[in-house]
PDB file of C-alpha atoms in Angstrom:
ATOM      1  CA  MET A   1       9.654   8.440   6.837  1.00  0.00           C
ATOM      2  CA  SER A   2       7.972   7.547  10.038  1.00  0.00           C
ATOM      3  CA  ASP A   3       7.373  10.259  12.573  1.00  0.00           C
ATOM      4  CA  ILE A   4      10.570  10.852  14.566  1.00  0.00           C
ATOM      5  CA  ARG A   5       8.599  10.182  17.716  1.00  0.00           C
ATOM      6  CA  HIS A   6       7.763   6.474  17.478  1.00  0.00           C
ATOM      7  CA  GLN A   7       4.209   5.890  16.396  1.00  0.00           C
ATOM      8  CA  PRO A   8       2.996   2.612  17.922  1.00  0.00           C
ATOM      9  CA  GLY A   9       0.544   0.617  15.883  1.00  0.00           C
ATOM     10  CA  ALA A  10      -1.293  -2.649  16.147  1.00  0.00           C
ATOM     11  CA  GLU A  11      -0.030  -5.497  14.031  1.00  0.00           C
ATOM     12  CA  ASP A  12      -3.426  -7.201  13.908  1.00  0.00           C
ATOM     13  CA  GLY A  13      -4.084  -6.047  10.369  1.00  0.00           C
ATOM     14  CA  SER A  14      -7.185  -4.124  11.384  1.00  0.00           C
ATOM     15  CA  ALA A  15      -6.248  -1.339   9.009  1.00  0.00           C
ATOM     16  CA  ASP A  16      -6.788  -3.789   6.164  1.00  0.00           C
ATOM     17  CA  GLN A  17     -10.528  -3.890   6.871  1.00  0.00           C
ATOM     18  CA  LEU A  18     -12.130  -1.615   4.310  1.00  0.00           C
ATOM     19  CA  PRO A  19     -15.472   0.156   4.608  1.00  0.00           C
ATOM     20  CA  ALA A  20     -18.357  -1.160   2.563  1.00  0.00           C
ATOM     21  CA  ASP A  21     -18.498   1.913   0.370  1.00  0.00           C
ATOM     22  CA  ALA A  22     -14.821   1.568  -0.427  1.00  0.00           C
ATOM     23  CA  VAL A  23     -15.134  -1.969  -1.690  1.00  0.00           C
ATOM     24  CA  ALA A  24     -18.378  -1.493  -3.621  1.00  0.00           C
ATOM     25  CA  ASP A  25     -16.328  -1.094  -6.787  1.00  0.00           C
ATOM     26  CA  LEU A  26     -14.199  -4.209  -6.194  1.00  0.00           C
ATOM     27  CA  GLY A  27     -16.401  -6.756  -7.957  1.00  0.00           C
ATOM     28  CA  ALA A  28     -15.346  -9.012 -10.792  1.00  0.00           C
ATOM     29  CA  GLU A  29     -13.837  -7.263 -13.789  1.00  0.00           C
ATOM     30  CA  GLY A  30     -16.294  -7.068 -16.624  1.00  0.00           C
ATOM     31  CA  SER A  31     -17.640  -4.971 -19.434  1.00  0.00           C
ATOM     32  CA  GLY A  32     -18.011  -1.957 -17.130  1.00  0.00           C
ATOM     33  CA  GLU A  33     -14.274  -1.727 -16.523  1.00  0.00           C
ATOM     34  CA  GLY A  34     -13.599   0.300 -19.641  1.00  0.00           C
ATOM     35  CA  LYS A  35     -16.239   2.867 -18.702  1.00  0.00           C
ATOM     36  CA  ARG A  36     -14.764   3.268 -15.222  1.00  0.00           C
ATOM     37  CA  GLU A  37     -11.258   3.694 -16.626  1.00  0.00           C
ATOM     38  CA  ALA A  38     -12.466   6.318 -19.095  1.00  0.00           C
ATOM     39  CA  ARG A  39     -14.090   8.226 -16.237  1.00  0.00           C
ATOM     40  CA  TYR A  40     -10.860   8.269 -14.237  1.00  0.00           C
ATOM     41  CA  ALA A  41      -8.894   9.435 -17.282  1.00  0.00           C
ATOM     42  CA  SER A  42     -10.632  12.836 -17.287  1.00  0.00           C
ATOM     43  CA  ASP A  43     -10.374  13.741 -13.599  1.00  0.00           C
ATOM     44  CA  PRO A  44     -11.820  17.104 -12.575  1.00  0.00           C
ATOM     45  CA  ASP A  45     -10.446  16.763  -9.032  1.00  0.00           C
ATOM     46  CA  ARG A  46      -6.954  17.625 -10.237  1.00  0.00           C
ATOM     47  CA  LEU A  47      -8.183  20.809 -11.925  1.00  0.00           C
ATOM     48  CA  PHE A  48      -9.734  22.217  -8.762  1.00  0.00           C
ATOM     49  CA  LEU A  49      -7.115  21.264  -6.168  1.00  0.00           C
ATOM     50  CA  PRO A  50      -6.211  24.327  -4.068  1.00  0.00           C
ATOM     51  CA  PRO A  51      -2.463  24.993  -4.056  1.00  0.00           C
ATOM     52  CA  ASP A  52      -2.281  24.799  -0.255  1.00  0.00           C
ATOM     53  CA  ASP A  53      -3.674  21.255  -0.397  1.00  0.00           C
ATOM     54  CA  ASP A  54      -1.408  20.038  -3.206  1.00  0.00           C
ATOM     55  CA  LEU A  55       1.386  17.754  -2.005  1.00  0.00           C
ATOM     56  CA  ALA A  56       2.898  17.316  -5.473  1.00  0.00           C
ATOM     57  CA  PRO A  57       5.334  20.254  -5.149  1.00  0.00           C
ATOM     58  CA  ASN A  58       6.842  18.803  -1.942  1.00  0.00           C
ATOM     59  CA  ARG A  59      10.602  18.391  -2.074  1.00  0.00           C
ATOM     60  CA  PRO A  60      12.287  15.263  -0.650  1.00  0.00           C
ATOM     61  CA  GLY A  61      12.363  15.726   3.112  1.00  0.00           C
ATOM     62  CA  GLU A  62       9.841  18.571   3.039  1.00  0.00           C
ATOM     63  CA  ALA A  63       8.463  17.715   6.487  1.00  0.00           C
ATOM     64  CA  LEU A  64      11.948  17.695   7.968  1.00  0.00           C
ATOM     65  CA  ARG A  65      12.780  21.016   6.348  1.00  0.00           C
ATOM     66  CA  VAL A  66       9.682  22.533   7.944  1.00  0.00           C
ATOM     67  CA  ARG A  67      10.496  21.047  11.322  1.00  0.00           C
ATOM     68  CA  LEU A  68      14.051  22.372  11.231  1.00  0.00           C
ATOM     69  CA  ALA A  69      12.788  25.822  10.255  1.00  0.00           C
ATOM     70  CA  GLU A  70      10.134  25.866  12.974  1.00  0.00           C
ATOM     71  CA  GLU A  71      12.414  24.700  15.776  1.00  0.00           C
ATOM     72  CA  PRO A  72      15.693  26.565  15.313  1.00  0.00           C
ATOM     73  CA  ARG A  73      18.235  26.676  18.080  1.00  0.00           C
ATOM     74  CA  ALA A  74      21.071  29.104  18.498  1.00  0.00           C
ATOM     75  CA  ARG A  75      24.348  27.809  17.114  1.00  0.00           C
ATOM     76  CA  ALA A  76      26.007  28.322  20.496  1.00  0.00           C
ATOM     77  CA  ALA A  77      23.342  26.242  22.246  1.00  0.00           C
ATOM     78  CA  LEU A  78      23.792  23.411  19.774  1.00  0.00           C
ATOM     79  CA  TRP A  79      27.581  23.573  20.198  1.00  0.00           C
ATOM     80  CA  TRP A  80      27.325  23.367  23.987  1.00  0.00           C
ATOM     81  CA  ALA A  81      24.888  20.449  23.794  1.00  0.00           C
ATOM     82  CA  ARG A  82      27.283  18.487  21.615  1.00  0.00           C
ATOM     83  CA  LEU A  83      30.235  19.413  23.846  1.00  0.00           C
ATOM     84  CA  LEU A  84      28.364  17.989  26.848  1.00  0.00           C
ATOM     85  CA  GLY A  85      27.628  14.787  24.951  1.00  0.00           C
ATOM     86  CA  ARG A  86      23.977  15.573  24.450  1.00  0.00           C
ATOM     87  CA  ARG A  87      22.983  15.045  20.838  1.00  0.00           C
ATOM     88  CA  PRO A  88      20.263  17.554  20.033  1.00  0.00           C
ATOM     89  CA  PRO A  89      17.320  16.251  17.993  1.00  0.00           C
ATOM     90  CA  GLN A  90      18.220  18.676  15.226  1.00  0.00           C
ATOM     91  CA  ASP A  91      21.285  16.541  14.476  1.00  0.00           C
ATOM     92  CA  ASP A  92      19.081  13.493  13.895  1.00  0.00           C
ATOM     93  CA  TRP A  93      16.753  15.533  11.712  1.00  0.00           C
ATOM     94  CA  HIS A  94      19.638  16.792   9.585  1.00  0.00           C
ATOM     95  CA  ARG A  95      20.913  13.241   9.082  1.00  0.00           C
ATOM     96  CA  GLN A  96      17.465  11.982   8.205  1.00  0.00           C
ATOM     97  CA  LEU A  97      17.078  14.837   5.756  1.00  0.00           C
ATOM     98  CA  LEU A  98      20.244  13.720   3.958  1.00  0.00           C
ATOM     99  CA  GLY A  99      18.715  10.270   3.538  1.00  0.00           C
ATOM    100  CA  GLU A 100      15.375  11.643   2.356  1.00  0.00           C
ATOM    101  CA  GLN A 101      17.120  13.818  -0.215  1.00  0.00           C
ATOM    102  CA  ALA A 102      19.264  10.979  -1.543  1.00  0.00           C
ATOM    103  CA  VAL A 103      16.401   8.525  -1.958  1.00  0.00           C
ATOM    104  CA  GLY A 104      13.912  11.159  -3.105  1.00  0.00           C
ATOM    105  CA  THR A 105      16.247  12.398  -5.825  1.00  0.00           C
ATOM    106  CA  ALA A 106      16.707   8.840  -7.098  1.00  0.00           C
ATOM    107  CA  LEU A 107      12.945   8.196  -7.089  1.00  0.00           C
ATOM    108  CA  ASP A 108      12.254  11.432  -8.960  1.00  0.00           C
ATOM    109  CA  LEU A 109      14.158  10.012 -11.926  1.00  0.00           C
ATOM    110  CA  LEU A 110      11.463   7.334 -12.297  1.00  0.00           C
ATOM    111  CA  THR A 111       8.914   9.904 -13.475  1.00  0.00           C
ATOM    112  CA  ALA A 112      10.270   9.538 -16.999  1.00  0.00           C
ATOM    113  CA  GLY A 113       8.931   5.969 -16.984  1.00  0.00           C
ATOM    114  CA  GLY A 114       5.318   6.697 -16.132  1.00  0.00           C
ATOM    115  CA  TRP A 115       5.688   6.925 -12.349  1.00  0.00           C
ATOM    116  CA  TYR A 116       4.683   9.671  -9.930  1.00  0.00           C
ATOM    117  CA  VAL A 117       6.410  10.473  -6.640  1.00  0.00           C
ATOM    118  CA  ILE A 118       4.895  12.379  -3.735  1.00  0.00           C
ATOM    119  CA  HIS A 119       7.267  13.284  -0.920  1.00  0.00           C
ATOM    120  CA  SER A 120       6.450  13.860   2.754  1.00  0.00           C
ATOM    121  CA  VAL A 121       2.829  12.697   2.838  1.00  0.00           C
ATOM    122  CA  PRO A 122       1.354  13.657   6.255  1.00  0.00           C
ATOM    123  CA  MET A 123      -0.774  11.169   8.160  1.00  0.00           C
ATOM    124  CA  PRO A 124      -2.417  12.392  11.381  1.00  0.00           C
ATOM    125  CA  PRO A 125      -1.603  12.780  14.113  1.00  0.00           C
ATOM    126  CA  ALA A 126       2.124  13.065  13.510  1.00  0.00           C
ATOM    127  CA  ALA A 127       3.358  10.383  11.082  1.00  0.00           C
ATOM    128  CA  VAL A 128       4.789  11.140   7.644  1.00  0.00           C
ATOM    129  CA  ILE A 129       5.287   8.837   4.654  1.00  0.00           C
ATOM    130  CA  GLY A 130       8.708   9.729   3.300  1.00  0.00           C
ATOM    131  CA  HIS A 131       7.900   8.899  -0.329  1.00  0.00           C
ATOM    132  CA  LEU A 132       4.811   7.539  -2.063  1.00  0.00           C
ATOM    133  CA  LEU A 133       5.613   6.019  -5.452  1.00  0.00           C
ATOM    134  CA  ILE A 134       2.671   5.514  -7.842  1.00  0.00           C
ATOM    135  CA  GLY A 135       2.947   3.875 -11.241  1.00  0.00           C
ATOM    136  CA  PRO A 136       2.502   0.794 -13.403  1.00  0.00           C
ATOM    137  CA  GLY A 137       3.928  -1.393 -10.630  1.00  0.00           C
ATOM    138  CA  GLY A 138       1.336  -0.197  -8.123  1.00  0.00           C
ATOM    139  CA  VAL A 139       1.742   1.997  -5.065  1.00  0.00           C
ATOM    140  CA  LEU A 140       4.865   1.790  -2.921  1.00  0.00           C
ATOM    141  CA  CYS A 141       5.301   3.330   0.521  1.00  0.00           C
ATOM    142  CA  VAL A 142       9.002   4.104   0.949  1.00  0.00           C
ATOM    143  CA  GLY A 143      10.579   4.737   4.350  1.00  0.00           C
ATOM    144  CA  THR A 144      14.148   6.031   4.418  1.00  0.00           C
ATOM    145  CA  HIS A 145      16.759   5.642   7.155  1.00  0.00           C
ATOM    146  CA  TYR A 146      20.192   7.268   7.232  1.00  0.00           C
ATOM    147  CA  VAL A 147      22.676   4.866   8.847  1.00  0.00           C
ATOM    148  CA  ARG A 148      26.093   6.085   7.762  1.00  0.00           C
ATOM    149  CA  GLY A 149      28.817   3.516   8.273  1.00  0.00           C
ATOM    150  CA  ALA A 150      26.576   1.058  10.147  1.00  0.00           C
ATOM    151  CA  ARG A 151      25.991  -2.623   9.538  1.00  0.00           C
ATOM    152  CA  VAL A 152      22.278  -3.256   9.307  1.00  0.00           C
ATOM    153  CA  ARG A 153      20.325  -6.481   9.654  1.00  0.00           C
ATOM    154  CA  VAL A 154      16.671  -6.425   8.615  1.00  0.00           C
ATOM    155  CA  ALA A 155      14.639  -9.102  10.392  1.00  0.00           C
ATOM    156  CA  GLU A 156      10.941  -9.925  10.397  1.00  0.00           C
ATOM    157  CA  ASP A 157      10.282  -8.027  13.622  1.00  0.00           C
ATOM    158  CA  ALA A 158      12.999  -5.356  13.836  1.00  0.00           C
ATOM    159  CA  VAL A 159      15.991  -3.708  12.220  1.00  0.00           C
ATOM    160  CA  ARG A 160      19.274  -4.023  14.117  1.00  0.00           C
ATOM    161  CA  VAL A 161      21.942  -1.400  13.600  1.00  0.00           C
ATOM    162  CA  SER A 162      25.517  -2.137  14.640  1.00  0.00           C
ATOM    163  CA  ARG A 163      26.107   1.413  15.823  1.00  0.00           C
ATOM    164  CA  GLY A 164      24.961   1.117  19.434  1.00  0.00           C
ATOM    165  CA  HIS A 165      23.593  -2.398  18.847  1.00  0.00           C
ATOM    166  CA  GLN A 166      20.089  -0.998  18.911  1.00  0.00           C
ATOM    167  CA  ALA A 167      16.936  -2.544  17.495  1.00  0.00           C
ATOM    168  CA  PHE A 168      14.400  -0.333  15.769  1.00  0.00           C
ATOM    169  CA  PRO A 169      10.788  -1.094  14.736  1.00  0.00           C
ATOM    170  CA  TYR A 170      11.322   0.106  11.162  1.00  0.00           C
ATOM    171  CA  VAL A 171       9.741  -3.003   9.614  1.00  0.00           C
ATOM    172  CA  ARG A 172       6.622  -2.725  11.764  1.00  0.00           C
ATOM    173  CA  ASP A 173       6.373   1.020  11.127  1.00  0.00           C
ATOM    174  CA  ILE A 174       6.605   0.804   7.337  1.00  0.00           C
ATOM    175  CA  ARG A 175       4.042  -2.032   7.255  1.00  0.00           C
ATOM    176  CA  GLN A 176       1.671   0.031   9.330  1.00  0.00           C
ATOM    177  CA  GLU A 177       2.134   3.076   7.102  1.00  0.00           C
ATOM    178  CA  ALA A 178       1.509   0.962   4.007  1.00  0.00           C
ATOM    179  CA  ARG A 179      -1.690  -0.462   5.498  1.00  0.00           C
ATOM    180  CA  ARG A 180      -2.957   2.974   6.419  1.00  0.00           C
ATOM    181  CA  ALA A 181      -2.151   4.260   2.937  1.00  0.00           C
ATOM    182  CA  SER A 182      -4.004   1.312   1.356  1.00  0.00           C
ATOM    183  CA  TYR A 183      -7.058   2.018   3.491  1.00  0.00           C
ATOM    184  CA  VAL A 184      -7.126   5.741   2.682  1.00  0.00           C
ATOM    185  CA  LEU A 185      -6.468   5.368  -1.056  1.00  0.00           C
ATOM    186  CA  THR A 186      -8.974   2.519  -1.475  1.00  0.00           C
ATOM    187  CA  ARG A 187     -11.642   4.498   0.325  1.00  0.00           C
ATOM    188  CA  SER A 188     -11.027   7.640  -1.727  1.00  0.00           C
ATOM    189  CA  CYS A 189     -10.477   5.995  -5.141  1.00  0.00           C
ATOM    190  CA  ARG A 190     -13.340   3.508  -4.649  1.00  0.00           C
ATOM    191  CA  PHE A 191     -11.286   0.657  -6.053  1.00  0.00           C
ATOM    192  CA  ARG A 192      -8.762  -1.461  -4.226  1.00  0.00           C
ATOM    193  CA  VAL A 193      -5.337   0.170  -3.976  1.00  0.00           C
ATOM    194  CA  GLU A 194      -2.762  -2.140  -2.463  1.00  0.00           C
ATOM    195  CA  THR A 195       0.209  -0.234  -1.057  1.00  0.00           C
ATOM    196  CA  ARG A 196       3.402  -2.208  -0.589  1.00  0.00           C
ATOM    197  CA  PRO A 197       6.091  -1.315   1.983  1.00  0.00           C
ATOM    198  CA  VAL A 198       9.677  -0.490   1.054  1.00  0.00           C
ATOM    199  CA  LEU A 199      12.601   0.244   3.362  1.00  0.00           C
ATOM    200  CA  ALA A 200      15.509   2.248   1.934  1.00  0.00           C
ATOM    201  CA  PHE A 201      18.842   2.671   3.704  1.00  0.00           C
ATOM    202  CA  VAL A 202      21.413   5.357   2.977  1.00  0.00           C
ATOM    203  CA  GLY A 203      25.077   5.222   3.906  1.00  0.00           C
ATOM    204  CA  ALA A 204      25.111   1.709   5.359  1.00  0.00           C
ATOM    205  CA  ALA A 205      28.359  -0.234   5.332  1.00  0.00           C
ATOM    206  CA  GLU A 206      26.394  -3.443   4.897  1.00  0.00           C
ATOM    207  CA  VAL A 207      22.743  -4.497   4.814  1.00  0.00           C
ATOM    208  CA  THR A 208      21.750  -8.125   5.331  1.00  0.00           C
ATOM    209  CA  LEU A 209      18.242  -9.554   5.169  1.00  0.00           C
ATOM    210  CA  ASP A 210      16.846 -12.230   7.446  1.00  0.00           C
ATOM    211  CA  PRO A 211      15.525 -15.139   5.331  1.00  0.00           C
ATOM    212  CA  ALA A 212      12.302 -14.970   7.353  1.00  0.00           C
ATOM    213  CA  LEU A 213      11.530 -11.432   6.162  1.00  0.00           C
ATOM    214  CA  ARG A 214       8.368 -11.360   4.080  1.00  0.00           C
ATOM    215  CA  GLY A 215       6.362  -8.677   2.327  1.00  0.00           C
ATOM    216  CA  VAL A 216       8.819  -5.798   2.691  1.00  0.00           C
ATOM    217  CA  ARG A 217      11.129  -4.784  -0.130  1.00  0.00           C
ATOM    218  CA  VAL A 218      14.529  -3.476   0.983  1.00  0.00           C
ATOM    219  CA  LEU A 219      16.820  -1.076  -0.869  1.00  0.00           C
ATOM    220  CA  ARG A 220      20.335  -1.404   0.527  1.00  0.00           C
ATOM    221  CA  ASP A 221      21.356   1.868  -1.061  1.00  0.00           C
ATOM    222  CA  GLU A 222      19.660   4.752  -2.839  1.00  0.00           C
ATOM    223  CA  ARG A 223      21.314   3.524  -6.038  1.00  0.00           C
ATOM    224  CA  GLU A 224      18.929   0.556  -5.972  1.00  0.00           C
ATOM    225  CA  ALA A 225      15.905   2.850  -6.300  1.00  0.00           C
ATOM    226  CA  PRO A 226      15.768   2.502 -10.133  1.00  0.00           C
ATOM    227  CA  SER A 227      14.876  -1.188  -9.643  1.00  0.00           C
ATOM    228  CA  LEU A 228      11.433  -0.082  -8.470  1.00  0.00           C
ATOM    229  CA  GLY A 229      10.791   1.432 -11.891  1.00  0.00           C
ATOM    230  CA  GLN A 230      11.028  -2.036 -13.432  1.00  0.00           C
ATOM    231  CA  LEU A 231       7.876  -3.142 -11.650  1.00  0.00           C
ATOM    232  CA  GLY A 232       4.705  -3.310 -13.710  1.00  0.00           C
ATOM    233  CA  GLY A 233       1.462  -5.051 -14.455  1.00  0.00           C
ATOM    234  CA  VAL A 234      -0.464  -3.744 -11.451  1.00  0.00           C
ATOM    235  CA  LEU A 235      -2.191  -0.471 -12.367  1.00  0.00           C
ATOM    236  CA  ALA A 236      -3.541   0.580 -15.747  1.00  0.00           C
ATOM    237  CA  PRO A 237      -2.540   4.123 -16.829  1.00  0.00           C
ATOM    238  CA  ALA A 238      -5.975   5.598 -16.036  1.00  0.00           C
ATOM    239  CA  ARG A 239      -5.858   4.184 -12.536  1.00  0.00           C
ATOM    240  CA  VAL A 240      -2.333   5.461 -12.006  1.00  0.00           C
ATOM    241  CA  GLU A 241      -3.655   8.944 -12.822  1.00  0.00           C
ATOM    242  CA  ARG A 242      -6.614   8.545 -10.476  1.00  0.00           C
ATOM    243  CA  VAL A 243      -4.528   7.324  -7.541  1.00  0.00           C
ATOM    244  CA  TYR A 244      -2.049  10.143  -8.070  1.00  0.00           C
ATOM    245  CA  THR A 245      -4.813  12.738  -8.165  1.00  0.00           C
ATOM    246  CA  VAL A 246      -6.259  11.427  -4.908  1.00  0.00           C
ATOM    247  CA  ALA A 247      -2.918  10.942  -3.167  1.00  0.00           C
ATOM    248  CA  ARG A 248      -1.589  14.426  -3.888  1.00  0.00           C
ATOM    249  CA  ASN A 249      -4.548  16.032  -2.087  1.00  0.00           C
ATOM    250  CA  ARG A 250      -3.594  16.775   1.518  1.00  0.00           C
ATOM    251  CA  ARG A 251      -7.218  16.427   2.637  1.00  0.00           C
ATOM    252  CA  THR A 252      -7.308  12.813   1.472  1.00  0.00           C
ATOM    253  CA  TRP A 253      -4.980  11.890   4.315  1.00  0.00           C
ATOM    254  CA  LEU A 254      -7.089  13.453   7.061  1.00  0.00           C
ATOM    255  CA  ALA A 255      -8.955  10.134   7.143  1.00  0.00           C
ATOM    256  CA  ALA A 256      -5.754   8.211   7.870  1.00  0.00           C
TER     257      ALA A 256
END
């Protein structure tokens, strides 16, 4: 999930540039690979992670739940706002929470197949990755959008929603979040961690994809989430464990 306030970001790919110390371990695979994998298999970082810094217990939509709890409004005030045709932001948050819960619940089922899911990963200053999926198929950054009853067209530069005929930068946003996640995880894991962007829609009447769209996987419905579990051949089990250990630590993302 991107931050509800739009987070602008450059599309120049600058986030793909990795620091020298992060790529020091990216040389040709050789006889040392087995030793590195064995080291990652017994990971002390997970044993000493303070509970307050552990993102693993997050529920789907955790960031939205917190926001709704921190910014309550009296029921009467919300009723009057709606009566006057002013849609309070809490309504949008509630709808987005429904989408996060639907997709998050579907992704949680993939854990039986060797995958890990971390929900509501915070990236300073105010962005949030809705779901980070880590497993044999690599790392996937999943952004969810609740568009009940709308017809959606996903193009290379924007997502157009029939309700209000508005265009939203969802494609750009999820690409930017995936690049930032790749940078942070590569730097912390000290081996290259490619993070691929995924857009998931909930409640859409129809979702069509522009033939020009490249590099972004689209789930037309939360029921398509199990298809992600069929991906494989990217990360060895030991590296899956290492990436998960790093990604679940809240402090890892302070460098985002």
